[in-house]
Amino acid sequence: MLRQLKTRWWKALAVVLLLYTFTAGMLIDVPARFVLHETIRNLFFHVPVWFTMILLLLVSLIYSTLYLRHGKLAYDIVAEQLAKVAVVFGVLGFLTGALWGNYTWGDTFSWLFADTKILGAFIGLLIYVAYFILRGSVPDEEKRARISSVYSIFAYILLIVFIFVIPRLTDSLHPGNGGNPAFSTYDLDNTMRLVFYPAVFAYFLTGCWIASQLIRLRILHYRKHNINI
Amino acid sequence: MKAFYKALFSIIAITLVSPVAALAQEASGQPEMATGMRSNGLIFVVVGVIVIILGGLFLFLIRIDRKLNKMEREIDNKS
Amino acid sequence: MNHSKVFVALLRKEVLSEWRNKYAISGILLYLLSIVMLIAFTFETTDDRTWMVMFWIAILFTSVNAVAKSFLQESEGRQYYMYTLAAPQLIILSKMVYNTLLMLLLSSIALLLYVVSLGYPVADSLSFLIAMLLGAMSFAATFSMISAIAGKASNSATLTAILSFPILLPVMRILIRISLRALPQESLQVNAQDMLYLLALNVFIVVLALILFPYLWRD
């Protein structure tokens, strides 16, 4: 697994896809909508940030379960660093969403607390900030890895339940919730799909790339203290 | 090296803040027109979003870079 | 010994240790009284919405203090001893059931104090009571599991709050939504979907805790 961190092909793929996303995302024809206007292009930039956060956290969760099964410290390092990158993507999602919402949904930010999608995202960030605080307060490495893995699995699975079940029950300005039609029905026509899915993949690979740097850094830290991972 | 980071940081900060400045101009009582950030069908909102994402990721990369530098120094001192 | 016998014994042990530590439960009661009086004296009179939201916030903060101690008060030695006697799943389950009962008791006392000091504006009492029952279950289950996690770390009292509030935020949202609907008129039918959802969520939390708890005490 750790050997994969140094291979190049998927990083090259990330670069190519990211370049494609940023050029095609600005240049292709998009359907004209009221309120949104050109900002419908943010579908290629803001939305994949959230998808990436959820995906990175999912991979982090897989590594947490692997840690609980096999007890190898390397798995825990991967889980922690992926969560770190995911939190950065989450913060970026908030900032970009605030800018976009400010120009389309109104600049009073009253939509911020009424929307369940935003609530879910906010809870996700809170959970992982708490996760890092939990890690900070357990000095023993093996114990820290075990406890934080348990918390991460517990909280993340509940978060997924909230995100994918609650919004269907309540109001949201985001598409696909509370009576709003989903993207698939009108926004995401077929040309937009051609940019959207590569965009998600590009961001995800970029996130993995950054995480791989952090993981290698962490391993170096252990090696400095003569611990081989 | 430190000066380089400072310059880079201020460039990123200025690009991030400039949309806010445009927003402040808009607030004065005139009838709402498609000016500043709102011109050309809100395209500058998209630009702002891109700048935030790239700026954020680069700030993060700079942090990692500094950590790496520190680690290299420590390992050099040790050997 | 079969499982149900062990379970009853564990539950008995919880009640007994609470009974012998009477200062702990009286501390919680005093805490509850202080919160309700704080609300009563600062708002003086409340509109219905404020009444309801503040009630749930009072319950939330009381339960942090009441339930969070469940794993913190036990010494390491006693925990190890218990783990040799019973399966970990039974231990966490007994804590959850006991804490649900404790939370039911505390929410009834809270409601009593609240009604005495601020009146009772709820039209659909049945919906409201079901919400209180579901709330007690959610709070007890979540805080039991989280306090087991936080108990392994330092400064665990603060940790319990910050680890569990994000998980309980949506639960609170649904609870308050149910209760607010119950304020003006009979609304059991409208609320049924939310109630079922919350019940399913509680079952989900319990199942997750049963799977994950054994990993916590393996040292």
XYZ file of C-alpha atoms in Angstrom, chain A residues 132-221:
90
model
C -8.298 15.713 16.174
C -8.866 17.065 19.672
C -9.521 13.497 20.853
C -6.279 12.368 19.230
C -4.465 15.219 20.910
C -5.579 14.161 24.365
C -4.395 10.545 24.275
C -0.619 10.321 24.617
C -0.172 6.593 24.028
C 0.058 5.886 20.292
C -1.611 2.490 20.167
C -4.443 3.612 22.421
C -4.895 6.876 20.502
C -5.177 4.989 17.231
C -7.728 2.550 18.618
C -9.957 5.088 20.362
C -9.967 7.589 17.544
C -10.740 4.815 15.033
C -13.751 3.807 17.093
C -14.962 7.413 17.286
C -14.361 8.034 13.602
C -16.377 4.971 12.578
C -19.191 5.734 15.037
C -19.510 9.387 14.087
C -18.964 9.068 10.346
C -21.583 6.373 9.840
C -24.110 8.489 11.764
C -23.103 11.519 9.700
C -23.775 9.603 6.481
C -27.189 8.652 7.815
C -27.917 12.310 8.587
C -26.717 13.591 5.240
C -28.527 11.071 3.101
C -31.708 10.623 5.111
C -32.559 13.837 6.956
C -32.430 16.191 3.945
C -35.161 14.159 2.288
C -37.416 14.937 5.238
C -36.836 18.668 5.501
C -36.363 21.839 3.542
C -33.239 22.669 1.693
C -32.349 25.170 -0.960
C -30.007 22.615 -2.442
C -31.357 20.647 -5.383
C -32.933 17.274 -4.754
C -34.314 18.140 -1.308
C -37.594 19.217 0.184
C -39.451 19.299 -3.127
C -36.635 20.872 -5.122
C -35.928 18.805 -8.207
C -32.582 17.031 -8.239
C -29.715 18.067 -10.471
C -30.379 15.157 -12.759
C -33.791 16.463 -13.796
C -32.714 19.787 -15.233
C -29.378 21.201 -14.182
C -27.055 18.387 -14.922
C -27.593 17.873 -18.628
C -25.327 15.488 -20.429
C -22.572 17.930 -21.372
C -22.356 19.097 -17.767
C -21.979 15.517 -16.620
C -18.939 15.226 -18.876
C -17.221 17.873 -16.765
C -18.794 17.191 -13.378
C -17.740 13.574 -12.867
C -14.134 14.118 -14.026
C -14.069 17.154 -11.698
C -15.012 15.017 -8.702
C -12.379 12.468 -9.641
C -9.747 15.153 -10.215
C -10.344 16.767 -6.823
C -10.375 13.385 -5.130
C -7.050 12.385 -6.682
C -5.571 15.762 -5.745
C -6.744 15.238 -2.184
C -5.141 11.798 -2.132
C -1.939 13.283 -3.487
C -1.745 15.878 -0.719
C -2.616 13.191 1.826
C 0.179 10.986 0.471
C 2.671 13.777 1.121
C 1.391 14.103 4.683
C 1.568 10.342 5.201
C 5.160 10.193 3.989
C 6.005 13.117 6.248
C 4.486 11.306 9.205
C 6.383 8.109 8.416
C 9.581 10.144 8.208
C 8.772 11.514 11.654
